[in-house]
PDB file of C-alpha atoms in Angstrom:
ATOM      1  CA  MET I 422      -8.299   5.375  23.587  1.00 74.00           C
ATOM      2  CA  GLN I 423      -5.979   8.138  22.957  1.00 93.00           C
ATOM      3  CA  ASN I 424      -2.169   6.618  22.691  1.00 97.00           C
ATOM      4  CA  ILE I 425      -1.681   5.073  19.153  1.00 98.00           C
ATOM      5  CA  GLY I 426       1.744   4.126  17.872  1.00 97.00           C
ATOM      6  CA  ILE I 427       2.800   3.438  14.270  1.00 98.00           C
ATOM      7  CA  ILE I 428       5.677   1.497  13.008  1.00 98.00           C
ATOM      8  CA  GLY I 429       6.848   2.171   9.279  1.00 97.00           C
ATOM      9  CA  ILE I 430       6.605   5.921   8.471  1.00 96.00           C
ATOM     10  CA  GLY I 431       7.122   5.828   4.928  1.00 93.00           C
ATOM     11  CA  ASP I 432       4.753   6.954   2.061  1.00 90.00           C
ATOM     12  CA  MET I 433       1.913   5.212   3.673  1.00 94.00           C
ATOM     13  CA  GLY I 434       2.593   5.477   7.392  1.00 95.00           C
ATOM     14  CA  SER I 435       3.348   9.112   7.368  1.00 95.00           C
ATOM     15  CA  GLY I 436      -0.246   9.542   6.042  1.00 96.00           C
ATOM     16  CA  ILE I 437      -1.612   7.551   8.673  1.00 97.00           C
ATOM     17  CA  ALA I 438       0.600   9.373  11.473  1.00 97.00           C
ATOM     18  CA  LYS I 439      -0.578  12.619  10.049  1.00 96.00           C
ATOM     19  CA  ASN I 440      -4.292  11.825  10.169  1.00 97.00           C
ATOM     20  CA  LEU I 441      -4.087  10.241  13.665  1.00 97.00           C
ATOM     21  CA  ILE I 442      -2.530  13.330  14.709  1.00 97.00           C
ATOM     22  CA  ALA I 443      -5.062  15.769  13.093  1.00 96.00           C
ATOM     23  CA  ASN I 444      -7.879  13.546  14.954  1.00 96.00           C
ATOM     24  CA  GLY I 445      -6.420  14.427  18.543  1.00 96.00           C
ATOM     25  CA  TYR I 446      -4.431  11.184  19.201  1.00 97.00           C
ATOM     26  CA  SER I 447      -0.965  11.358  20.635  1.00 97.00           C
ATOM     27  CA  VAL I 448       1.057   9.088  18.398  1.00 98.00           C
ATOM     28  CA  THR I 449       4.260   7.446  18.664  1.00 97.00           C
ATOM     29  CA  GLY I 450       6.585   6.063  16.031  1.00 97.00           C
ATOM     30  CA  PHE I 451       9.238   4.062  14.884  1.00 97.00           C
ATOM     31  CA  ASP I 452      11.278   3.909  11.612  1.00 96.00           C
ATOM     32  CA  HIS I 453      14.509   3.062  10.593  1.00 94.00           C
ATOM     33  CA  LEU I 454      15.149   6.022   8.369  1.00 95.00           C
ATOM     34  CA  ALA I 455      16.402   8.837  10.175  1.00 95.00           C
ATOM     35  CA  SER I 456      14.767  11.334   7.659  1.00 95.00           C
ATOM     36  CA  ARG I 457      11.356   9.831   8.196  1.00 96.00           C
ATOM     37  CA  MET I 458      11.662  10.154  11.850  1.00 96.00           C
ATOM     38  CA  THR I 459      12.513  13.607  11.435  1.00 96.00           C
ATOM     39  CA  ALA I 460       9.510  14.104   9.388  1.00 96.00           C
ATOM     40  CA  PHE I 461       7.372  12.331  11.758  1.00 96.00           C
ATOM     41  CA  THR I 462       8.578  14.565  14.445  1.00 97.00           C
ATOM     42  CA  ASP I 463       8.125  17.733  12.824  1.00 96.00           C
ATOM     43  CA  MET I 464       4.363  16.821  12.523  1.00 96.00           C
ATOM     44  CA  GLY I 465       3.836  16.446  16.055  1.00 96.00           C
ATOM     45  CA  GLY I 466       4.799  12.602  16.486  1.00 96.00           C
ATOM     46  CA  ARG I 467       6.590  11.305  19.510  1.00 97.00           C
ATOM     47  CA  PRO I 468       9.654   9.274  18.169  1.00 97.00           C
ATOM     48  CA  ALA I 469      10.834   6.070  19.557  1.00 96.00           C
ATOM     49  CA  ASP I 470      14.201   4.258  19.064  1.00 94.00           C
ATOM     50  CA  ARG I 471      12.520   0.509  18.750  1.00 95.00           C
ATOM     51  CA  PRO I 472       9.037  -1.003  18.250  1.00 96.00           C
ATOM     52  CA  ALA I 473       8.988  -2.055  22.022  1.00 96.00           C
ATOM     53  CA  ALA I 474       9.167   1.713  23.146  1.00 97.00           C
ATOM     54  CA  VAL I 475       6.124   2.356  20.597  1.00 97.00           C
ATOM     55  CA  ALA I 476       4.276  -0.689  22.332  1.00 97.00           C
ATOM     56  CA  LYS I 477       4.764   0.695  25.792  1.00 96.00           C
ATOM     57  CA  ALA I 478       3.269   4.058  24.777  1.00 97.00           C
ATOM     58  CA  SER I 479       0.475   2.968  22.695  1.00 97.00           C
ATOM     59  CA  GLU I 480      -3.021   1.091  23.392  1.00 97.00           C
ATOM     60  CA  ALA I 481      -2.987   0.208  19.562  1.00 98.00           C
ATOM     61  CA  VAL I 482      -0.003   0.136  16.723  1.00 98.00           C
ATOM     62  CA  PHE I 483      -0.422   0.184  13.287  1.00 98.00           C
ATOM     63  CA  VAL I 484       2.173  -1.762  11.362  1.00 98.00           C
ATOM     64  CA  MET I 485       3.302  -0.433   7.979  1.00 97.00           C
ATOM     65  CA  VAL I 486       6.259  -2.488   6.610  1.00 96.00           C
ATOM     66  CA  MET I 487       6.985  -3.743   3.252  1.00 94.00           C
ATOM     67  CA  THR I 488       7.515  -7.498   3.790  1.00 95.00           C
ATOM     68  CA  GLY I 489       5.993 -10.252   6.010  1.00 96.00           C
ATOM     69  CA  ASP I 490       9.424 -10.836   7.680  1.00 96.00           C
ATOM     70  CA  GLN I 491       9.563  -7.365   8.663  1.00 96.00           C
ATOM     71  CA  ALA I 492       5.919  -7.811  10.057  1.00 97.00           C
ATOM     72  CA  LYS I 493       6.853 -10.524  12.256  1.00 97.00           C
ATOM     73  CA  SER I 494      10.116  -9.106  13.272  1.00 96.00           C
ATOM     74  CA  VAL I 495       8.380  -5.949  14.753  1.00 97.00           C
ATOM     75  CA  ILE I 496       5.271  -7.741  16.144  1.00 97.00           C
ATOM     76  CA  LEU I 497       6.327 -11.375  17.370  1.00 97.00           C
ATOM     77  CA  GLY I 498      10.234 -10.167  18.436  1.00 93.00           C
ATOM     78  CA  ALA I 499      11.695  -9.967  21.704  1.00 91.00           C
ATOM     79  CA  GLU I 500      11.636  -6.183  21.204  1.00 91.00           C
ATOM     80  CA  GLY I 501       8.297  -6.467  19.403  1.00 94.00           C
ATOM     81  CA  LEU I 502       4.853  -5.321  19.895  1.00 97.00           C
ATOM     82  CA  VAL I 503       3.388  -8.464  21.598  1.00 97.00           C
ATOM     83  CA  ALA I 504       5.685  -8.735  24.122  1.00 95.00           C
ATOM     84  CA  HIS I 505       5.121  -5.006  25.288  1.00 96.00           C
ATOM     85  CA  LEU I 506       1.591  -3.762  24.608  1.00 97.00           C
ATOM     86  CA  PRO I 507      -0.756  -3.369  27.460  1.00 96.00           C
ATOM     87  CA  PRO I 508      -3.437  -6.292  27.870  1.00 95.00           C
ATOM     88  CA  GLY I 509      -6.047  -5.828  25.676  1.00 96.00           C
ATOM     89  CA  GLY I 510      -3.982  -3.717  23.155  1.00 97.00           C
ATOM     90  CA  ALA I 511      -4.142  -4.261  19.260  1.00 98.00           C
ATOM     91  CA  VAL I 512      -1.649  -4.761  16.634  1.00 98.00           C
ATOM     92  CA  ILE I 513      -3.410  -3.048  13.550  1.00 98.00           C
ATOM     93  CA  LEU I 514      -1.503  -4.898  10.424  1.00 98.00           C
ATOM     94  CA  SER I 515      -2.237  -2.305   7.615  1.00 97.00           C
ATOM     95  CA  ALA I 516       0.735  -3.662   5.683  1.00 97.00           C
ATOM     96  CA  THR I 517       0.156  -6.111   2.610  1.00 97.00           C
ATOM     97  CA  ILE I 518       1.688  -9.323   3.396  1.00 97.00           C
ATOM     98  CA  LYS I 519       0.723 -12.916   2.121  1.00 97.00           C
ATOM     99  CA  PRO I 520      -2.269 -14.423   3.886  1.00 97.00           C
ATOM    100  CA  ARG I 521      -0.055 -17.125   5.260  1.00 97.00           C
ATOM    101  CA  GLU I 522       2.073 -15.028   6.816  1.00 98.00           C
ATOM    102  CA  ALA I 523      -0.789 -13.223   8.450  1.00 98.00           C
ATOM    103  CA  ARG I 524      -2.234 -16.551   9.763  1.00 97.00           C
ATOM    104  CA  GLU I 525       0.989 -17.325  11.016  1.00 98.00           C
ATOM    105  CA  ILE I 526       1.475 -14.180  13.114  1.00 98.00           C
ATOM    106  CA  GLY I 527      -2.161 -14.748  14.470  1.00 97.00           C
ATOM    107  CA  GLN I 528      -1.450 -18.139  15.581  1.00 97.00           C
ATOM    108  CA  ALA I 529       1.628 -17.006  17.175  1.00 97.00           C
ATOM    109  CA  MET I 530      -0.072 -14.273  19.328  1.00 97.00           C
ATOM    110  CA  ALA I 531      -2.753 -16.726  20.089  1.00 95.00           C
ATOM    111  CA  GLY I 532      -3.154 -16.583  23.816  1.00 94.00           C
ATOM    112  CA  SER I 533      -1.173 -13.353  24.349  1.00 96.00           C
ATOM    113  CA  GLY I 534      -3.883 -11.036  25.340  1.00 96.00           C
ATOM    114  CA  ILE I 535      -3.251  -8.977  22.340  1.00 97.00           C
ATOM    115  CA  HIS I 536      -5.572  -8.581  19.525  1.00 98.00           C
ATOM    116  CA  LEU I 537      -4.752  -8.554  16.079  1.00 98.00           C
ATOM    117  CA  ILE I 538      -6.552  -6.866  13.257  1.00 98.00           C
ATOM    118  CA  ASP I 539      -5.741  -7.746   9.894  1.00 98.00           C
ATOM    119  CA  THR I 540      -6.376  -4.966   7.703  1.00 98.00           C
ATOM    120  CA  PRO I 541      -4.485  -4.062   4.548  1.00 97.00           C
ATOM    121  CA  VAL I 542      -5.383  -0.732   3.066  1.00 97.00           C
ATOM    122  CA  SER I 543      -6.148   0.556  -0.501  1.00 95.00           C
ATOM    123  CA  GLY I 544      -5.955   4.160  -1.686  1.00 92.00           C
ATOM    124  CA  GLY I 545      -2.088   4.413  -2.075  1.00 89.00           C
ATOM    125  CA  PHE I 546      -0.177   7.552  -1.098  1.00 89.00           C
ATOM    126  CA  PRO I 547      -3.125   9.887  -1.926  1.00 90.00           C
ATOM    127  CA  GLY I 548      -5.446   7.940   0.283  1.00 92.00           C
ATOM    128  CA  ALA I 549      -3.008   7.569   2.988  1.00 93.00           C
ATOM    129  CA  GLN I 550      -2.090  11.334   3.174  1.00 93.00           C
ATOM    130  CA  SER I 551      -5.845  12.411   2.883  1.00 94.00           C
ATOM    131  CA  GLY I 552      -7.364   9.979   5.506  1.00 93.00           C
ATOM    132  CA  THR I 553      -9.503   7.987   2.603  1.00 95.00           C
ATOM    133  CA  LEU I 554      -8.032   4.645   2.750  1.00 96.00           C
ATOM    134  CA  THR I 555     -10.311   1.608   2.383  1.00 97.00           C
ATOM    135  CA  MET I 556      -9.650  -0.877   4.786  1.00 98.00           C
ATOM    136  CA  MET I 557      -9.985  -4.803   4.346  1.00 98.00           C
ATOM    137  CA  ALA I 558     -10.657  -5.438   8.161  1.00 98.00           C
ATOM    138  CA  ALA I 559     -10.533  -8.943   9.491  1.00 98.00           C
ATOM    139  CA  ALA I 560     -10.920  -9.699  13.500  1.00 98.00           C
ATOM    140  CA  PRO I 561     -14.072 -10.385  15.592  1.00 97.00           C
ATOM    141  CA  ASP I 562     -16.666  -8.041  15.726  1.00 97.00           C
ATOM    142  CA  ALA I 563     -16.277  -7.178  19.059  1.00 97.00           C
ATOM    143  CA  VAL I 564     -12.473  -6.063  18.418  1.00 98.00           C
ATOM    144  CA  LEU I 565     -13.386  -4.194  15.415  1.00 98.00           C
ATOM    145  CA  ASP I 566     -16.237  -2.351  17.234  1.00 97.00           C
ATOM    146  CA  GLN I 567     -13.645  -1.318  20.060  1.00 97.00           C
ATOM    147  CA  PHE I 568     -10.829  -0.092  17.540  1.00 97.00           C
ATOM    148  CA  LYS I 569     -13.227   1.349  15.086  1.00 97.00           C
ATOM    149  CA  PRO I 570     -12.529   5.106  16.127  1.00 96.00           C
ATOM    150  CA  VAL I 571      -8.814   4.762  15.607  1.00 97.00           C
ATOM    151  CA  MET I 572      -9.618   3.371  12.187  1.00 97.00           C
ATOM    152  CA  GLN I 573     -11.783   5.752  11.054  1.00 97.00           C
ATOM    153  CA  ALA I 574      -9.339   8.377  11.752  1.00 97.00           C
ATOM    154  CA  VAL I 575      -7.309   7.024   8.709  1.00 97.00           C
ATOM    155  CA  SER I 576      -9.820   5.730   6.463  1.00 96.00           C
ATOM    156  CA  ALA I 577     -13.203   6.503   4.386  1.00 95.00           C
ATOM    157  CA  ASN I 578     -14.154   3.116   4.021  1.00 96.00           C
ATOM    158  CA  ILE I 579     -13.857   0.108   6.641  1.00 98.00           C
ATOM    159  CA  HIS I 580     -15.036  -3.167   5.218  1.00 98.00           C
ATOM    160  CA  ARG I 581     -15.474  -6.200   7.447  1.00 98.00           C
ATOM    161  CA  VAL I 582     -14.251  -9.061   5.076  1.00 98.00           C
ATOM    162  CA  GLY I 583     -13.760 -11.699   7.831  1.00 97.00           C
ATOM    163  CA  THR I 584     -13.012 -12.862  11.434  1.00 98.00           C
ATOM    164  CA  GLU I 585      -9.716 -14.599  10.989  1.00 97.00           C
ATOM    165  CA  PRO I 586      -5.989 -13.299  10.385  1.00 98.00           C
ATOM    166  CA  GLY I 587      -5.244 -13.841   6.708  1.00 97.00           C
ATOM    167  CA  ASP I 588      -9.006 -12.994   5.787  1.00 98.00           C
ATOM    168  CA  GLY I 589      -8.009  -9.142   5.009  1.00 98.00           C
ATOM    169  CA  GLN I 590      -4.870 -10.124   3.213  1.00 98.00           C
ATOM    170  CA  THR I 591      -6.696 -12.662   1.090  1.00 98.00           C
ATOM    171  CA  VAL I 592      -9.130  -9.726  -0.068  1.00 98.00           C
ATOM    172  CA  LYS I 593      -6.261  -7.756  -0.673  1.00 98.00           C
ATOM    173  CA  ALA I 594      -4.584 -10.242  -2.935  1.00 98.00           C
ATOM    174  CA  CYS I 595      -7.722 -10.450  -5.009  1.00 98.00           C
ATOM    175  CA  LEU I 596      -7.863  -6.442  -5.332  1.00 97.00           C
ATOM    176  CA  GLN I 597      -4.178  -6.075  -6.319  1.00 97.00           C
ATOM    177  CA  SER I 598      -4.605  -8.715  -9.218  1.00 97.00           C
ATOM    178  CA  LEU I 599      -7.205  -6.569 -10.756  1.00 97.00           C
ATOM    179  CA  ILE I 600      -5.498  -3.361  -9.995  1.00 96.00           C
ATOM    180  CA  GLY I 601      -2.311  -4.724 -11.571  1.00 96.00           C
ATOM    181  CA  ALA I 602      -4.145  -5.548 -14.732  1.00 96.00           C
ATOM    182  CA  GLN I 603      -5.864  -2.067 -14.848  1.00 96.00           C
ATOM    183  CA  PHE I 604      -2.479  -0.554 -14.565  1.00 97.00           C
ATOM    184  CA  SER I 605      -0.816  -2.758 -17.113  1.00 97.00           C
ATOM    185  CA  ALA I 606      -3.682  -2.144 -19.609  1.00 97.00           C
ATOM    186  CA  THR I 607      -3.501   1.452 -19.215  1.00 97.00           C
ATOM    187  CA  PHE I 608       0.387   1.572 -19.808  1.00 98.00           C
ATOM    188  CA  GLU I 609       0.037  -0.410 -23.139  1.00 97.00           C
ATOM    189  CA  ALA I 610      -3.147   1.864 -24.199  1.00 97.00           C
ATOM    190  CA  ALA I 611      -0.671   5.006 -23.475  1.00 98.00           C
ATOM    191  CA  ALA I 612       2.215   3.594 -25.487  1.00 98.00           C
ATOM    192  CA  LEU I 613      -0.383   2.689 -28.513  1.00 98.00           C
ATOM    193  CA  ALA I 614      -1.544   6.189 -28.492  1.00 97.00           C
ATOM    194  CA  ALA I 615       1.858   7.446 -28.515  1.00 97.00           C
ATOM    195  CA  LYS I 616       2.835   5.528 -31.587  1.00 97.00           C
ATOM    196  CA  ALA I 617      -0.270   6.378 -33.464  1.00 97.00           C
ATOM    197  CA  GLY I 618       0.286  10.144 -32.689  1.00 96.00           C
ATOM    198  CA  VAL I 619      -2.559  10.786 -30.143  1.00 97.00           C
ATOM    199  CA  PRO I 620      -1.971  13.445 -27.670  1.00 96.00           C
ATOM    200  CA  GLY I 621      -1.976  12.434 -23.856  1.00 97.00           C
ATOM    201  CA  GLN I 622      -4.909  14.996 -22.985  1.00 97.00           C
ATOM    202  CA  VAL I 623      -7.004  13.469 -25.733  1.00 97.00           C
ATOM    203  CA  LEU I 624      -6.481  10.162 -24.259  1.00 96.00           C
ATOM    204  CA  LEU I 625      -7.062  11.292 -20.838  1.00 97.00           C
ATOM    205  CA  ASP I 626     -10.285  13.255 -21.759  1.00 97.00           C
ATOM    206  CA  VAL I 627     -11.743  10.247 -23.260  1.00 97.00           C
ATOM    207  CA  PHE I 628     -10.833   7.528 -20.872  1.00 96.00           C
ATOM    208  CA  SER I 629     -11.683   9.645 -17.614  1.00 96.00           C
ATOM    209  CA  THR I 630     -15.565  10.298 -19.403  1.00 96.00           C
ATOM    210  CA  SER I 631     -15.689   6.625 -20.846  1.00 96.00           C
ATOM    211  CA  SER I 632     -16.882   3.189 -18.914  1.00 94.00           C
ATOM    212  CA  ALA I 633     -13.038   2.381 -18.355  1.00 92.00           C
ATOM    213  CA  GLY I 634     -12.321   5.507 -16.507  1.00 90.00           C
ATOM    214  CA  CYS I 635     -11.563   5.006 -12.997  1.00 93.00           C
ATOM    215  CA  GLY I 636      -9.258   6.484 -10.175  1.00 91.00           C
ATOM    216  CA  VAL I 637      -6.540   3.874 -11.058  1.00 93.00           C
ATOM    217  CA  VAL I 638      -6.645   4.435 -14.853  1.00 95.00           C
ATOM    218  CA  ASN I 639      -7.003   8.244 -14.407  1.00 95.00           C
ATOM    219  CA  ASN I 640      -4.084   8.628 -12.034  1.00 95.00           C
ATOM    220  CA  ALA I 641      -1.885   6.493 -13.974  1.00 96.00           C
ATOM    221  CA  LEU I 642      -2.554   8.411 -17.091  1.00 97.00           C
ATOM    222  CA  GLU I 643      -2.157  11.968 -15.668  1.00 96.00           C
ATOM    223  CA  LYS I 644       1.316  10.781 -14.334  1.00 97.00           C
ATOM    224  CA  ILE I 645       2.386   9.261 -17.554  1.00 97.00           C
ATOM    225  CA  ILE I 646       1.515  12.343 -19.760  1.00 97.00           C
ATOM    226  CA  ASP I 647       3.186  14.746 -17.578  1.00 97.00           C
ATOM    227  CA  ARG I 648       6.041  12.451 -17.328  1.00 97.00           C
ATOM    228  CA  GLN I 649       5.899  11.984 -13.570  1.00 96.00           C
ATOM    229  CA  PHE I 650       7.848   8.713 -13.111  1.00 97.00           C
ATOM    230  CA  GLU I 651       9.719   9.095  -9.764  1.00 95.00           C
ATOM    231  CA  GLY I 652       8.636  10.853  -6.457  1.00 92.00           C
ATOM    232  CA  THR I 653       4.676  10.328  -6.682  1.00 92.00           C
ATOM    233  CA  GLY I 654       4.644   7.966  -3.565  1.00 88.00           C
ATOM    234  CA  SER I 655       3.742   4.883  -5.669  1.00 92.00           C
ATOM    235  CA  HIS I 656       7.067   3.061  -5.604  1.00 93.00           C
ATOM    236  CA  ILE I 657       7.122   0.138  -8.028  1.00 96.00           C
ATOM    237  CA  ASN I 658       8.623  -2.173  -5.608  1.00 94.00           C
ATOM    238  CA  THR I 659       5.347  -2.083  -3.602  1.00 94.00           C
ATOM    239  CA  MET I 660       2.943  -3.290  -6.654  1.00 95.00           C
ATOM    240  CA  HIS I 661       5.471  -5.570  -7.964  1.00 96.00           C
ATOM    241  CA  LYS I 662       5.495  -7.309  -4.202  1.00 95.00           C
ATOM    242  CA  ASP I 663       1.556  -7.117  -4.184  1.00 96.00           C
ATOM    243  CA  LEU I 664       1.317  -9.008  -7.433  1.00 97.00           C
ATOM    244  CA  THR I 665       4.011 -11.741  -6.336  1.00 97.00           C
ATOM    245  CA  ILE I 666       1.542 -12.225  -3.385  1.00 97.00           C
ATOM    246  CA  SER I 667      -1.607 -12.439  -5.801  1.00 97.00           C
ATOM    247  CA  MET I 668       0.344 -14.946  -7.860  1.00 97.00           C
ATOM    248  CA  GLY I 669       1.622 -16.746  -5.031  1.00 97.00           C
ATOM    249  CA  LEU I 670      -2.209 -16.988  -3.709  1.00 97.00           C
ATOM    250  CA  GLY I 671      -3.432 -18.123  -7.192  1.00 97.00           C
ATOM    251  CA  GLU I 672      -0.852 -20.897  -7.260  1.00 97.00           C
ATOM    252  CA  GLU I 673      -1.621 -22.056  -3.637  1.00 96.00           C
ATOM    253  CA  LEU I 674      -5.333 -22.373  -4.654  1.00 97.00           C
ATOM    254  CA  GLY I 675      -4.947 -23.641  -8.317  1.00 98.00           C
ATOM    255  CA  VAL I 676      -6.481 -20.646  -9.761  1.00 98.00           C
ATOM    256  CA  PRO I 677      -4.970 -19.732 -13.045  1.00 97.00           C
ATOM    257  CA  LEU I 678      -4.412 -15.787 -13.182  1.00 97.00           C
ATOM    258  CA  HIS I 679      -3.440 -15.209 -16.748  1.00 97.00           C
ATOM    259  CA  THR I 680      -4.152 -11.396 -16.931  1.00 96.00           C
ATOM    260  CA  ALA I 681      -2.242 -11.005 -13.347  1.00 96.00           C
ATOM    261  CA  ALA I 682       0.647 -12.669 -14.748  1.00 97.00           C
ATOM    262  CA  ALA I 683       1.030 -10.622 -17.824  1.00 96.00           C
ATOM    263  CA  ALA I 684       0.939  -7.715 -15.244  1.00 97.00           C
ATOM    264  CA  MET I 685       3.537  -9.199 -13.325  1.00 96.00           C
ATOM    265  CA  GLN I 686       5.788  -9.768 -16.119  1.00 96.00           C
ATOM    266  CA  ILE I 687       5.327  -5.878 -17.022  1.00 96.00           C
ATOM    267  CA  PHE I 688       5.927  -4.743 -13.741  1.00 97.00           C
ATOM    268  CA  HIS I 689       9.051  -6.974 -13.256  1.00 96.00           C
ATOM    269  CA  ALA I 690      10.440  -5.414 -16.617  1.00 96.00           C
ATOM    270  CA  GLY I 691       9.802  -1.808 -15.291  1.00 97.00           C
ATOM    271  CA  ARG I 692      11.384  -2.508 -12.112  1.00 97.00           C
ATOM    272  CA  THR I 693      14.253  -4.323 -13.725  1.00 97.00           C
ATOM    273  CA  ARG I 694      14.956  -1.188 -15.719  1.00 97.00           C
ATOM    274  CA  TYR I 695      13.960   1.612 -13.580  1.00 97.00           C
ATOM    275  CA  PRO I 696      14.333   0.334 -10.024  1.00 96.00           C
ATOM    276  CA  ASP I 697      13.812   3.661  -8.463  1.00 96.00           C
ATOM    277  CA  GLY I 698      10.724   4.458 -10.513  1.00 97.00           C
ATOM    278  CA  ASP I 699       7.218   4.418  -9.517  1.00 97.00           C
ATOM    279  CA  ASN I 700       4.334   2.313 -10.980  1.00 97.00           C
ATOM    280  CA  TRP I 701       3.966   4.197 -14.107  1.00 97.00           C
ATOM    281  CA  VAL I 702       7.406   3.808 -15.059  1.00 97.00           C
ATOM    282  CA  CYS I 703       6.665   0.630 -16.738  1.00 97.00           C
ATOM    283  CA  THR I 704       5.032   2.720 -19.625  1.00 98.00           C
ATOM    284  CA  ARG I 705       8.811   4.061 -20.449  1.00 97.00           C
ATOM    285  CA  VAL I 706      10.085   0.489 -21.155  1.00 97.00           C
ATOM    286  CA  ILE I 707       7.297   0.040 -23.757  1.00 97.00           C
ATOM    287  CA  GLU I 708       7.967   3.305 -24.964  1.00 97.00           C
ATOM    288  CA  GLU I 709      11.706   2.697 -25.624  1.00 97.00           C
ATOM    289  CA  ILE I 710      10.612  -0.396 -27.539  1.00 97.00           C
ATOM    290  CA  ILE I 711       8.382   1.308 -29.783  1.00 97.00           C
ATOM    291  CA  GLY I 712      10.256   4.669 -30.148  1.00 97.00           C
ATOM    292  CA  ALA I 713       7.344   6.857 -28.921  1.00 97.00           C
ATOM    293  CA  GLU I 714       6.525   8.828 -25.853  1.00 97.00           C
ATOM    294  CA  LEU I 715       3.205  10.077 -24.635  1.00 97.00           C
ATOM    295  CA  HIS I 716       2.884  13.567 -23.577  1.00 97.00           C
ATOM    296  CA  ARG I 717      -0.014  15.941 -22.483  1.00 95.00           C
ATOM    297  CA  LYS I 718       0.210  17.864 -25.532  1.00 91.00           C
ATOM    298  CA  ILE I 719       2.334  17.158 -29.030  1.00 80.00           C
ATOM    299  CA  ASP I 720       5.220  19.571 -29.821  1.00 72.00           C
ATOM    300  CA  THR I 721       4.503  21.687 -32.899  1.00 52.00           C
TER     301      THR I 721
END
């Protein structure tokens, strides 16, 4: 297996494409934005003008789009992947969508001769670019065994979380409810420190060496104290969308998600006030309320 496709070549998809190319795969890709296509071509990718062209050139195709409707369009449409992939090929659904939407895609693909691997990812922009993503993969074992090498090219951890479409998305929804809570707690703690006059570096030193320290908290706090609120590869729209999925699953199953609901509102406020910002920009909304900002050092 040497020919792999990618649909959606943004912050996450570009990292997947880069690491596939670095591992010796011939990668054909498509994105609606010309700037992304130019960057993809510059890294050694083969540009295509539509999803069907990607499918015809590939044995497996990663789908890294934003929404379930977009995923359905590029997978199931007349110019989509299922209609044009060779028999035995695979759609690797690495986008985060609603579990119900993944099940609907799987049902529509039944009998097509094309495999669906439902495998949303975690690790964000750094994980995508470094090839160290965590994959929550759901498909029959034989399918996962067959396509494991190409998935290993972009990930450090592949967890087999189920066999049916939607299983991967369900695990991702649970994960994002936790990550959203970690983010929002970090934003509030940063604002509390700012108002109390604690330097950001002090807070980072303590948090990162305590039991609360983790990749999510440490990275968010680094971005906050260095005032990096845009262009870090973690646009607020993505986490806002993911929390919406988590909350929807909770409502569907009758599970109260009190902490995730609070995180949802913090991200909603951040996206409303700073629609072009990244996740950490939520802190700025709280800072504006309290009249204090957290910087790495306190000006003297």
